[in-house]
C-alpha positions as protocol buffer text, in pm:
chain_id: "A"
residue {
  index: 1
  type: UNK
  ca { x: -15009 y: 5206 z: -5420 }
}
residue {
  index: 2
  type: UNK
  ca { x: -14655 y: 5108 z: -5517 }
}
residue {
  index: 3
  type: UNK
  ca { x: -14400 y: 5418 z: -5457 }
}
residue {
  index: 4
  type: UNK
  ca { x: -14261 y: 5583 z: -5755 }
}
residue {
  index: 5
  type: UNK
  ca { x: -13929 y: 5593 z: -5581 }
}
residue {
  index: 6
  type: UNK
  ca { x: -13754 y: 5433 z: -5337 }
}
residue {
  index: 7
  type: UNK
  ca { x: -13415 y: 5531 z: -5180 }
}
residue {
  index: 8
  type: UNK
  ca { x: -13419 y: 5765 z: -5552 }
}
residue {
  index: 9
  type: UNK
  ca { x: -13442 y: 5457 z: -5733 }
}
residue {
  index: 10
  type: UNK
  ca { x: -13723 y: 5522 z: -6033 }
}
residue {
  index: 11
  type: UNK
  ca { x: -14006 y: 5184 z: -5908 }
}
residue {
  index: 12
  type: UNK
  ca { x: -14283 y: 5265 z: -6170 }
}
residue {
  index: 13
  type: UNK
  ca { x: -14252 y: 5360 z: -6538 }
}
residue {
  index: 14
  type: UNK
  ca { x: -14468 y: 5408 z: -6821 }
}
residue {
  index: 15
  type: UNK
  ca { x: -14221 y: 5289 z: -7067 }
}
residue {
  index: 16
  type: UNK
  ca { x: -13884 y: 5272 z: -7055 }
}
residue {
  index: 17
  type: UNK
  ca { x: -13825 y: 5224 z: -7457 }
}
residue {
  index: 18
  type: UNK
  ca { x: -13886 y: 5615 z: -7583 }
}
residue {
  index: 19
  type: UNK
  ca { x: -14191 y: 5587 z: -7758 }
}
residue {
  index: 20
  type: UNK
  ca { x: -14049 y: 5769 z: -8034 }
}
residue {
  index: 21
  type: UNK
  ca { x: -13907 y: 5457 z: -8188 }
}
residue {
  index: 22
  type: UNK
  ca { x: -14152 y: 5192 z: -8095 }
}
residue {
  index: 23
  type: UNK
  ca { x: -14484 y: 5396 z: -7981 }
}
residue {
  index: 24
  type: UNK
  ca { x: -14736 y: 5330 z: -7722 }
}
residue {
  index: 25
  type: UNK
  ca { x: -14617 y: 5004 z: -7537 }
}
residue {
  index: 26
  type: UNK
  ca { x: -14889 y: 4880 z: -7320 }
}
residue {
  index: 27
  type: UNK
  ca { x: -14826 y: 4652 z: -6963 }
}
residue {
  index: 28
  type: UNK
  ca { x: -14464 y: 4646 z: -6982 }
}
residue {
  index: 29
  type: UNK
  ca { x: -14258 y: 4431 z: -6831 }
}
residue {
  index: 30
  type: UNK
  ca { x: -13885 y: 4589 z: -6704 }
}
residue {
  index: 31
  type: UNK
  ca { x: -13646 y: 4511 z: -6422 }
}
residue {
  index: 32
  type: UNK
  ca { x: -13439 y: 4779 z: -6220 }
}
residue {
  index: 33
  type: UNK
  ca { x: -13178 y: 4748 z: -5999 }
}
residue {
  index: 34
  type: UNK
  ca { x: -12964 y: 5044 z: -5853 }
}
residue {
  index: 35
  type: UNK
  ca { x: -12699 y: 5146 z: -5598 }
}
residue {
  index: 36
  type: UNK
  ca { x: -12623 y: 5474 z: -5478 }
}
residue {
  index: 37
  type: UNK
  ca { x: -12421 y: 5610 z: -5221 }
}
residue {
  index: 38
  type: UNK
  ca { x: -12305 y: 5988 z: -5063 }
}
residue {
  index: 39
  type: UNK
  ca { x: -12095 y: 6215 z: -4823 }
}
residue {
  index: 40
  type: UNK
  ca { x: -11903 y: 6470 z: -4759 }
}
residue {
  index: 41
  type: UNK
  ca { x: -11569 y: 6562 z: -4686 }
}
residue {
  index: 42
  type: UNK
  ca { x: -11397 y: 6786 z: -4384 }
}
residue {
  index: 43
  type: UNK
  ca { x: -11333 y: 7052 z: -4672 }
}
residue {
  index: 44
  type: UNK
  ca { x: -11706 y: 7108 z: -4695 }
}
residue {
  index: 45
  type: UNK
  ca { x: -11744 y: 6895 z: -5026 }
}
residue {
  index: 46
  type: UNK
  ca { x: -12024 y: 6693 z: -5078 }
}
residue {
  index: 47
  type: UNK
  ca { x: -12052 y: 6386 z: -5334 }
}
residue {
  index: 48
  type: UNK
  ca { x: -12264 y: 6144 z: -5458 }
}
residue {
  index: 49
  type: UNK
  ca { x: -12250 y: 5827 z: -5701 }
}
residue {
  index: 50
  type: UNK
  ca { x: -12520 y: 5623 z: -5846 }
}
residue {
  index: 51
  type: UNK
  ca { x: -12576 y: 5316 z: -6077 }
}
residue {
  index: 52
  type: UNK
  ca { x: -12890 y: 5199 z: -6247 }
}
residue {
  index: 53
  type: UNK
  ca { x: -12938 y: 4911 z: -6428 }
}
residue {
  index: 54
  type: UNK
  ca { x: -13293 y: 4834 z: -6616 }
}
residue {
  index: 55
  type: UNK
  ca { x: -13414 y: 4586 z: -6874 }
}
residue {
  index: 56
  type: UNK
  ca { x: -13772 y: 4572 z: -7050 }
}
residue {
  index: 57
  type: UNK
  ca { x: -13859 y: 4287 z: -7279 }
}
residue {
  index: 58
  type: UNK
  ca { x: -14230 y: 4349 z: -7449 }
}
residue {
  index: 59
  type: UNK
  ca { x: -14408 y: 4102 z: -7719 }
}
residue {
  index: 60
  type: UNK
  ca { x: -14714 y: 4229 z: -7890 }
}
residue {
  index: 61
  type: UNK
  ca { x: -14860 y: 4157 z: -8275 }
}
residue {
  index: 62
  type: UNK
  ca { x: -14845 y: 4479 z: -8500 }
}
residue {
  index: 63
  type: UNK
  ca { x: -15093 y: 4482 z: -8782 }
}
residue {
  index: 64
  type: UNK
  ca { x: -14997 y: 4457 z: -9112 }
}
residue {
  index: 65
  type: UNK
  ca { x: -15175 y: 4401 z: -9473 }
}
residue {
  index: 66
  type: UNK
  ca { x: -15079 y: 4138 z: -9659 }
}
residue {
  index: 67
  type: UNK
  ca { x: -15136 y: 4083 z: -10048 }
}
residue {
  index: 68
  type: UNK
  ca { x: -15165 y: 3851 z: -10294 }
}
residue {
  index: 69
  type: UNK
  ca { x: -15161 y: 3887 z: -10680 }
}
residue {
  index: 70
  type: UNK
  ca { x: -15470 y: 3793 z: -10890 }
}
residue {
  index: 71
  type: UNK
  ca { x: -15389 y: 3470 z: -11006 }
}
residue {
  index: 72
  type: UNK
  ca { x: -15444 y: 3382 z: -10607 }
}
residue {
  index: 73
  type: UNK
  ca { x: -15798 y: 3444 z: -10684 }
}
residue {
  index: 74
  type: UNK
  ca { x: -15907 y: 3329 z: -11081 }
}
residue {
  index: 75
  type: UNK
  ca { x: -16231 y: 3402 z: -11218 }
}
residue {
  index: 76
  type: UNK
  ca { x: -16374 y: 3303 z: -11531 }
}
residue {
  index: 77
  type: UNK
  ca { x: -16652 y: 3452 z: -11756 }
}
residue {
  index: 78
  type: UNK
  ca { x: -16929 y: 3301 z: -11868 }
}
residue {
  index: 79
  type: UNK
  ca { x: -16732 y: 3140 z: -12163 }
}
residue {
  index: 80
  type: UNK
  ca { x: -16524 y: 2973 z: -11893 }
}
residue {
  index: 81
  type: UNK
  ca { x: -16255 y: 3200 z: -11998 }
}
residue {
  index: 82
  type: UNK
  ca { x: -15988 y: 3293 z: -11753 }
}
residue {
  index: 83
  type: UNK
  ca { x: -16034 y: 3693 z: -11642 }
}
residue {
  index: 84
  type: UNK
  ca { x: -15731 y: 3884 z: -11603 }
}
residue {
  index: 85
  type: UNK
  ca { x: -15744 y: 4089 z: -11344 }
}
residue {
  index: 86
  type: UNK
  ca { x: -15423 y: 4284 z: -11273 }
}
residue {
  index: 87
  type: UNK
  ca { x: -15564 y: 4459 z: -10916 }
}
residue {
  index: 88
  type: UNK
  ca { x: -15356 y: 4334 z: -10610 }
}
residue {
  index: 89
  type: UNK
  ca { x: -15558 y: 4123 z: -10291 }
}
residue {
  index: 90
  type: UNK
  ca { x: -15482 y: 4304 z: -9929 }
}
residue {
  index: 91
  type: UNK
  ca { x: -15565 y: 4151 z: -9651 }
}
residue {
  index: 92
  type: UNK
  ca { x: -15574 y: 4234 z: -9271 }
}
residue {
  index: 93
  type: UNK
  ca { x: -15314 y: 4046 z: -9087 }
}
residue {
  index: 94
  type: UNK
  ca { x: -15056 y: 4045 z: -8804 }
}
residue {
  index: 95
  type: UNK
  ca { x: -14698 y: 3997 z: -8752 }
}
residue {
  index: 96
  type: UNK
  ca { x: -14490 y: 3897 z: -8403 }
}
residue {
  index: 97
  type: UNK
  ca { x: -14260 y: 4182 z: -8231 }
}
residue {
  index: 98
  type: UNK
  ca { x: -14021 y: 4100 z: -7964 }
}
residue {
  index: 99
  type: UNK
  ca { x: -13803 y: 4464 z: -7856 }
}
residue {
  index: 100
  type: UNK
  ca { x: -13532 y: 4339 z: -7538 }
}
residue {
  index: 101
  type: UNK
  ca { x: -13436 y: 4704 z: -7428 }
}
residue {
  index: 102
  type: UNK
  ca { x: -13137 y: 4727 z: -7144 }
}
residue {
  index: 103
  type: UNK
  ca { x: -12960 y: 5060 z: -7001 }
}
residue {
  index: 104
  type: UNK
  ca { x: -12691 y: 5141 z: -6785 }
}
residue {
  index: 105
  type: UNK
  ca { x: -12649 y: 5468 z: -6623 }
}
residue {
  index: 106
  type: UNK
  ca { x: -12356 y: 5586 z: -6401 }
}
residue {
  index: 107
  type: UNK
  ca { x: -12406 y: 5925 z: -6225 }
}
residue {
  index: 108
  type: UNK
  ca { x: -12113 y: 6096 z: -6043 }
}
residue {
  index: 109
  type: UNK
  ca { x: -12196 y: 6469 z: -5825 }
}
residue {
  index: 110
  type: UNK
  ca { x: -11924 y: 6689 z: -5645 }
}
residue {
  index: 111
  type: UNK
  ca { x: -12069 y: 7007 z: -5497 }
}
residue {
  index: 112
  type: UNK
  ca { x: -11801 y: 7270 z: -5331 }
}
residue {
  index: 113
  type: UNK
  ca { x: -11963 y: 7520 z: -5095 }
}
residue {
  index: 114
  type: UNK
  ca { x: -11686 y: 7839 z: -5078 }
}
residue {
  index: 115
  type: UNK
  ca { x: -11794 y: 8068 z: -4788 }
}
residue {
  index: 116
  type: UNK
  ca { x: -12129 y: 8140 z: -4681 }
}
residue {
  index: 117
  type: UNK
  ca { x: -12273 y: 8269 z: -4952 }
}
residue {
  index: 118
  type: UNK
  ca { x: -12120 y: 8057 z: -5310 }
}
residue {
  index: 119
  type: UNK
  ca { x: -12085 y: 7704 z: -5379 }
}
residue {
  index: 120
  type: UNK
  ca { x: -11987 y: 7522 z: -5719 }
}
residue {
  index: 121
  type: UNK
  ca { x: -12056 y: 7178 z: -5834 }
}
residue {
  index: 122
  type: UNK
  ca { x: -11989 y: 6927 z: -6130 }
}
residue {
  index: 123
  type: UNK
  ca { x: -12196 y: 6654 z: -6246 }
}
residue {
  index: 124
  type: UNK
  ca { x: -12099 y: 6352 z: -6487 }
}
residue {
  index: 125
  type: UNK
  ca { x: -12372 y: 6097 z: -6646 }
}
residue {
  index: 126
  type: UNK
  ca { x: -12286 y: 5837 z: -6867 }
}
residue {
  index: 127
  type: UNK
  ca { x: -12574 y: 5601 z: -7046 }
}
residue {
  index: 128
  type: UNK
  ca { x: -12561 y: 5330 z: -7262 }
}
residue {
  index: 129
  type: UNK
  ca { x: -12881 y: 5206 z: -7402 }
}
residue {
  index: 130
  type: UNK
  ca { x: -12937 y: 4901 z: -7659 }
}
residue {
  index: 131
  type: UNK
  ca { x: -13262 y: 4834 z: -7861 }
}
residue {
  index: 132
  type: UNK
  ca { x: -13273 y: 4451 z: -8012 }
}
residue {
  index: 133
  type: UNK
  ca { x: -13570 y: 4428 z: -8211 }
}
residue {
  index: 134
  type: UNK
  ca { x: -13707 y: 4118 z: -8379 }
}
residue {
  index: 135
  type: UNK
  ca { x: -14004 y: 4000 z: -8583 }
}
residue {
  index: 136
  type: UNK
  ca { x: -13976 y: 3625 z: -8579 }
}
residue {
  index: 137
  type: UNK
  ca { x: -14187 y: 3561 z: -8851 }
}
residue {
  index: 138
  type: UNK
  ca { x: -14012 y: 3746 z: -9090 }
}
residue {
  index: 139
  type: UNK
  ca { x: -13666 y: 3574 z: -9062 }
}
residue {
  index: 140
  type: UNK
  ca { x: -13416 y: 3577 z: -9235 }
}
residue {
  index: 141
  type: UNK
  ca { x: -13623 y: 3887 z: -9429 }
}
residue {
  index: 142
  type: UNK
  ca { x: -13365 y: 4185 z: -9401 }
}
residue {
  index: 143
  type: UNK
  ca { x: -13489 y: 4408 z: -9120 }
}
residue {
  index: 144
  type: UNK
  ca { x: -13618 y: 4136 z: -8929 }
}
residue {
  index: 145
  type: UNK
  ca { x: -13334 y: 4127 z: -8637 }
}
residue {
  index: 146
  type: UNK
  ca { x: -13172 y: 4456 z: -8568 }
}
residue {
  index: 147
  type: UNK
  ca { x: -12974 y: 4582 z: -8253 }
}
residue {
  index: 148
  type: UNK
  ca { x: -12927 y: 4914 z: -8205 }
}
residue {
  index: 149
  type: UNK
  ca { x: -12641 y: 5124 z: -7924 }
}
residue {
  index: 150
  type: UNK
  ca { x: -12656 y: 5460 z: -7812 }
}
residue {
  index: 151
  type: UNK
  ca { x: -12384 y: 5611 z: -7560 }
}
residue {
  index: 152
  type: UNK
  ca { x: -12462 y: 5963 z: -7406 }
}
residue {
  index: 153
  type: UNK
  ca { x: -12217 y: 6139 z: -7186 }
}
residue {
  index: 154
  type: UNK
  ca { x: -12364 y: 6468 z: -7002 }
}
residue {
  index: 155
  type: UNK
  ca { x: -12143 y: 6709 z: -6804 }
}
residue {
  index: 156
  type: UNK
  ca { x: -12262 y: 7024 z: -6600 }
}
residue {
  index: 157
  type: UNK
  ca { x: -12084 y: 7285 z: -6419 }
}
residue {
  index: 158
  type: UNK
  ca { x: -12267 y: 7487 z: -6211 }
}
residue {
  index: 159
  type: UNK
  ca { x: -12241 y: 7812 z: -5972 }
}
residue {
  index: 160
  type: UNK
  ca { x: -12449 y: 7933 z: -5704 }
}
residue {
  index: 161
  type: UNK
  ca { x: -12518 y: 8256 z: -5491 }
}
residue {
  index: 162
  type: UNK
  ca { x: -12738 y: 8278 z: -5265 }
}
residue {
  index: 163
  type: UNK
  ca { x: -12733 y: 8584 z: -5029 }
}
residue {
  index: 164
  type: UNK
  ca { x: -12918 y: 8592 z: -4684 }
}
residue {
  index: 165
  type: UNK
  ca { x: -13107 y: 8904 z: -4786 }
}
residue {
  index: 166
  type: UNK
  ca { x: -13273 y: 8654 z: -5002 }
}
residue {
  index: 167
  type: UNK
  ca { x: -13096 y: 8746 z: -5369 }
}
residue {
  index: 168
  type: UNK
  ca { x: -13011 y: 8471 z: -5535 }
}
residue {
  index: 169
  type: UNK
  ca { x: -12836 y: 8403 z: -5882 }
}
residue {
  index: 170
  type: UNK
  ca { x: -12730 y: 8049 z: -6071 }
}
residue {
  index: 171
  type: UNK
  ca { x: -12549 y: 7994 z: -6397 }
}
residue {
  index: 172
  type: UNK
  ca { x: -12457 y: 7684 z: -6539 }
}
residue {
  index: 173
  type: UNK
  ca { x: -12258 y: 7492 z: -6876 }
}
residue {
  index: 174
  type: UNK
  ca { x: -12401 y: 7155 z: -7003 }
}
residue {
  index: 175
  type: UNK
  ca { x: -12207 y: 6958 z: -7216 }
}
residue {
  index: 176
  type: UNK
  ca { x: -12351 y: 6665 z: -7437 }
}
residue {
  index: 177
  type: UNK
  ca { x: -12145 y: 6391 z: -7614 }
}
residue {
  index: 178
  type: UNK
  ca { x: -12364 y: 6093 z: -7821 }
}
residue {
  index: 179
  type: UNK
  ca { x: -12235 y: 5809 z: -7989 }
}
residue {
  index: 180
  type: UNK
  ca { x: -12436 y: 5592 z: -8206 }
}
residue {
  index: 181
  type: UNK
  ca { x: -12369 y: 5195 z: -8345 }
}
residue {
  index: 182
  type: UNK
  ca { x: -12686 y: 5175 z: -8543 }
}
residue {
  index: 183
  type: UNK
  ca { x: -12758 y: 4760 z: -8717 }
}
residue {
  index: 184
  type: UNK
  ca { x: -12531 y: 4762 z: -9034 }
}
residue {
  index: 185
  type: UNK
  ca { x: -12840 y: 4659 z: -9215 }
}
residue {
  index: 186
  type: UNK
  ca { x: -12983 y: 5002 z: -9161 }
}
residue {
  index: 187
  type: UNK
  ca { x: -12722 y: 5167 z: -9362 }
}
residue {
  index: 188
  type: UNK
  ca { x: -12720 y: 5487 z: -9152 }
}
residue {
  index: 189
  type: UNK
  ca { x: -12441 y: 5678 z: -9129 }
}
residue {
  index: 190
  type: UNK
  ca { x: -12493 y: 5849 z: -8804 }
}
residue {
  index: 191
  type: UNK
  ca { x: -12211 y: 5974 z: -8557 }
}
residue {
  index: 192
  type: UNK
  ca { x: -12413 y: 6124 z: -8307 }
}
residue {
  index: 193
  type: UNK
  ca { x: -12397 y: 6485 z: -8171 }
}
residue {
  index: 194
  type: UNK
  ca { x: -12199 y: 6720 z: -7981 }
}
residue {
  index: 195
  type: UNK
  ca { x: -12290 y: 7047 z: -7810 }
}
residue {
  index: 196
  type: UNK
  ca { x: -12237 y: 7259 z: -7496 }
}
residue {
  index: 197
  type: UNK
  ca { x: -12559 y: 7520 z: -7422 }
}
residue {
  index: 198
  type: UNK
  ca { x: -12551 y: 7780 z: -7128 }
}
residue {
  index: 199
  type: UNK
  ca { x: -12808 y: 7851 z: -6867 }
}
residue {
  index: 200
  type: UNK
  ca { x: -12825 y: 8156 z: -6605 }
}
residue {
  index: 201
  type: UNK
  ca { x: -13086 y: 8301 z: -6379 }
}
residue {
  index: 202
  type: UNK
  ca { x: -13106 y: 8477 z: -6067 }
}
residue {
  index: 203
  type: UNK
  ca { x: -13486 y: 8572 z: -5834 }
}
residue {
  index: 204
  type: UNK
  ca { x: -13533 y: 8654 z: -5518 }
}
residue {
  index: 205
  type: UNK
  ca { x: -13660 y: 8483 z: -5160 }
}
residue {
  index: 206
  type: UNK
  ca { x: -13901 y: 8658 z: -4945 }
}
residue {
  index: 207
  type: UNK
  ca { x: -14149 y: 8553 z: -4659 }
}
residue {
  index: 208
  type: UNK
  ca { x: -13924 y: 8277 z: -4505 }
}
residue {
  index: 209
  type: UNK
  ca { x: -13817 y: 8147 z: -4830 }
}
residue {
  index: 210
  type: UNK
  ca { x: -14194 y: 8067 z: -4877 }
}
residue {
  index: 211
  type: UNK
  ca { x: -14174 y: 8307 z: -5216 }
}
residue {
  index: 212
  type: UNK
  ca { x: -13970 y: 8312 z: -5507 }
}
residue {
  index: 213
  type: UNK
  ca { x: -13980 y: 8548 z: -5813 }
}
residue {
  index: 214
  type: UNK
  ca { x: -13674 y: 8428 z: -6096 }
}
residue {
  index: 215
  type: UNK
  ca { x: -13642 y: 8534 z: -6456 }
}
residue {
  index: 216
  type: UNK
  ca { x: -13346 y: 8401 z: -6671 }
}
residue {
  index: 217
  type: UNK
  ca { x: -13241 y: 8271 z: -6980 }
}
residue {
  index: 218
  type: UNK
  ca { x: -13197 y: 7887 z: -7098 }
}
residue {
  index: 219
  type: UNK
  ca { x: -13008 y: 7769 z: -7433 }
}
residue {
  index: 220
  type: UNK
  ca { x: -12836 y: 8149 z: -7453 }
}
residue {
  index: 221
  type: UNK
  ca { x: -12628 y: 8036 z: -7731 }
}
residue {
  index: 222
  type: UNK
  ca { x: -12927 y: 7955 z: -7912 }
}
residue {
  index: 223
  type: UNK
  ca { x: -12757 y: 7588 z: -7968 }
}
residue {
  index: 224
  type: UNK
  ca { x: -13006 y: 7334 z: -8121 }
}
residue {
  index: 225
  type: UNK
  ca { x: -12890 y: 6937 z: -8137 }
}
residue {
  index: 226
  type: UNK
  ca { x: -12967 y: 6637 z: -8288 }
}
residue {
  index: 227
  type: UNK
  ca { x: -12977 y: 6358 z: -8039 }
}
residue {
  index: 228
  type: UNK
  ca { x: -13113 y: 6000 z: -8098 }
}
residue {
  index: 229
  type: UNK
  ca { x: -13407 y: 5924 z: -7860 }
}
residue {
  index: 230
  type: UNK
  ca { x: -13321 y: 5573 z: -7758 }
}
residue {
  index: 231
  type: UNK
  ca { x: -13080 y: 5734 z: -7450 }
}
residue {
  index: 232
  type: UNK
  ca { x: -13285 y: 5888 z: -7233 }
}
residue {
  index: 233
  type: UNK
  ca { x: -13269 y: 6265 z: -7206 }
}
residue {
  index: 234
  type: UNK
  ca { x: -13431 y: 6555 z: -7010 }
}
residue {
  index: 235
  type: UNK
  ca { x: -13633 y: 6808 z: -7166 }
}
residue {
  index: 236
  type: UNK
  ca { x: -13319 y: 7003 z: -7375 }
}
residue {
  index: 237
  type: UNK
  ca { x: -13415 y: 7361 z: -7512 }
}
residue {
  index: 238
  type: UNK
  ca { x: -13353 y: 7378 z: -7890 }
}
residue {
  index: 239
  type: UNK
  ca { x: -13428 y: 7751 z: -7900 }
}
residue {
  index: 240
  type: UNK
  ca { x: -13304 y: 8063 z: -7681 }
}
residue {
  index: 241
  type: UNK
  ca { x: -13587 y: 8040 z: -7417 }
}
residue {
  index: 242
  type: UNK
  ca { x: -13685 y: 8327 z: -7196 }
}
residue {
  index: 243
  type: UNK
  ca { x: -13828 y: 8306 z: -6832 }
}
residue {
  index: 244
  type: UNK
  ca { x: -14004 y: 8424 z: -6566 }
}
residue {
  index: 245
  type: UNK
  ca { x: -14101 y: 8178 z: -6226 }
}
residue {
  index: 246
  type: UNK
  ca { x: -14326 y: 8305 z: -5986 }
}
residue {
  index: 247
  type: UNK
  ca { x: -14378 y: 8055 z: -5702 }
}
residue {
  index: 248
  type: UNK
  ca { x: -14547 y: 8100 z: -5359 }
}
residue {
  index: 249
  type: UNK
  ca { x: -14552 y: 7775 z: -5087 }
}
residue {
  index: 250
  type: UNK
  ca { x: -14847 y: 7763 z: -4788 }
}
């Protein structure tokens, strides 16, 4: 079997388009290509950088109905008089779908540790995706060529304590910045969304480390968003969301 990852780099993938704006894409075919690199510094910093570059290009029919009015299909009485019949014709049919997707990710960590016991860190994302979606058989029909852009920006600042009696405590700030160039034909008038949520927790380490008990809060400003699903995104609490992780390891 093919790795999922290799080096970090994502190998396999269901989809890469969200399947919020096109669906279920079956058999897929995407290119990836990524760099990363890390170290550390005499001042006990640590850092890493990362690029990632993918493309998918699918082709498939979607099915569509298509009518005709009743002249299309005359019939006459037995007078030979034309019938009028004002009911429309629908047929089944198909229609030709090409979607070329491409994203570019840049990924940038810095992680201070301050004594024995508390470290800090900052992490910076950027990701620009564009959607070009075509139906060949329906040019120059509007909505039949449409490219769509998406830039996300995430930030996160993070703290950590862990103590060698095995307490442990982690709070964090996430900050989100999307911009959207939707196709002019769409007539959208979308600017995206801004919004910063806060995360904390603490738990503590028994047995060797080999058990955990955490409770803590996600979202705590309760901070709900709006953010277009053609950048990808990890799973984003729109609610205040209460916890409680009990985990044992053998």
């Amino acid at each position: 079997l093919e790795p999922s990852q290799l080096a970090g780099v994502t190998q396999a993938y269901r989809t890469v388009i969200s399947e919020s704006l096109v669906g279920s894409v079956e058999a897929p075919y995407f290119q990836t290509c990524g760099l990363s690199a890390e170290g550390r510094f005499d001042t006990r910093t640590w850092w890493g950088a990362s690029v990632n570059l993918i493309k998918q290009d699918v082709s498939r029919t979607l099915g569509t109905f298509t009518g005709y009015d009743s002249q299309a299909f005359a019939s006459y009485d037995g007078m030979g008089n034309l019938i009028q019949d004002q009911t429309l014709a629908y047929f089944p049919s198909g229609t030709t779908q090409h979607l070329d997707y491409r994203e570019a990710c840049l990924a940038v960590t810095l992680n201070q540790l301050i004594g024995s016991e508390f470290a800090i860190g900052l992490n910076y994302q950027l990701t620009r995706s564009e959607l070009h979606t075509v139906y060949p058989q329906l040019r120059p029909m509007p909505g039949s060529d449409l490219t769509d852009k998406a830039t996300l920006q995430e930030v996160s600042l993070h703290g950590d304590w862990n103590s060698p009696a095995g307490w442990f405590a982690h709070a964090e700030a996430n900050c989100y910045h999307q911009s959207l160039d939707d196709d002019p034909s769409r007539h959208l008038d979308r600017a995206g969304d801004s919004f910063v949520q806060f995360n904390a927790w603490a738990g503590y380490r028994f047995d060797h480390n080999l058990c955990e008990v955490a409770a803590g809060v996600l979202n705590i400003g309760n901070t709900d968003y709006q953010l277009s699903p053609l950048n990808p995104y990890g799973q984003i609490p729109r609610d205040r969301t209460f916890f409680m992780v009990c985990r044992m390891s053998f």
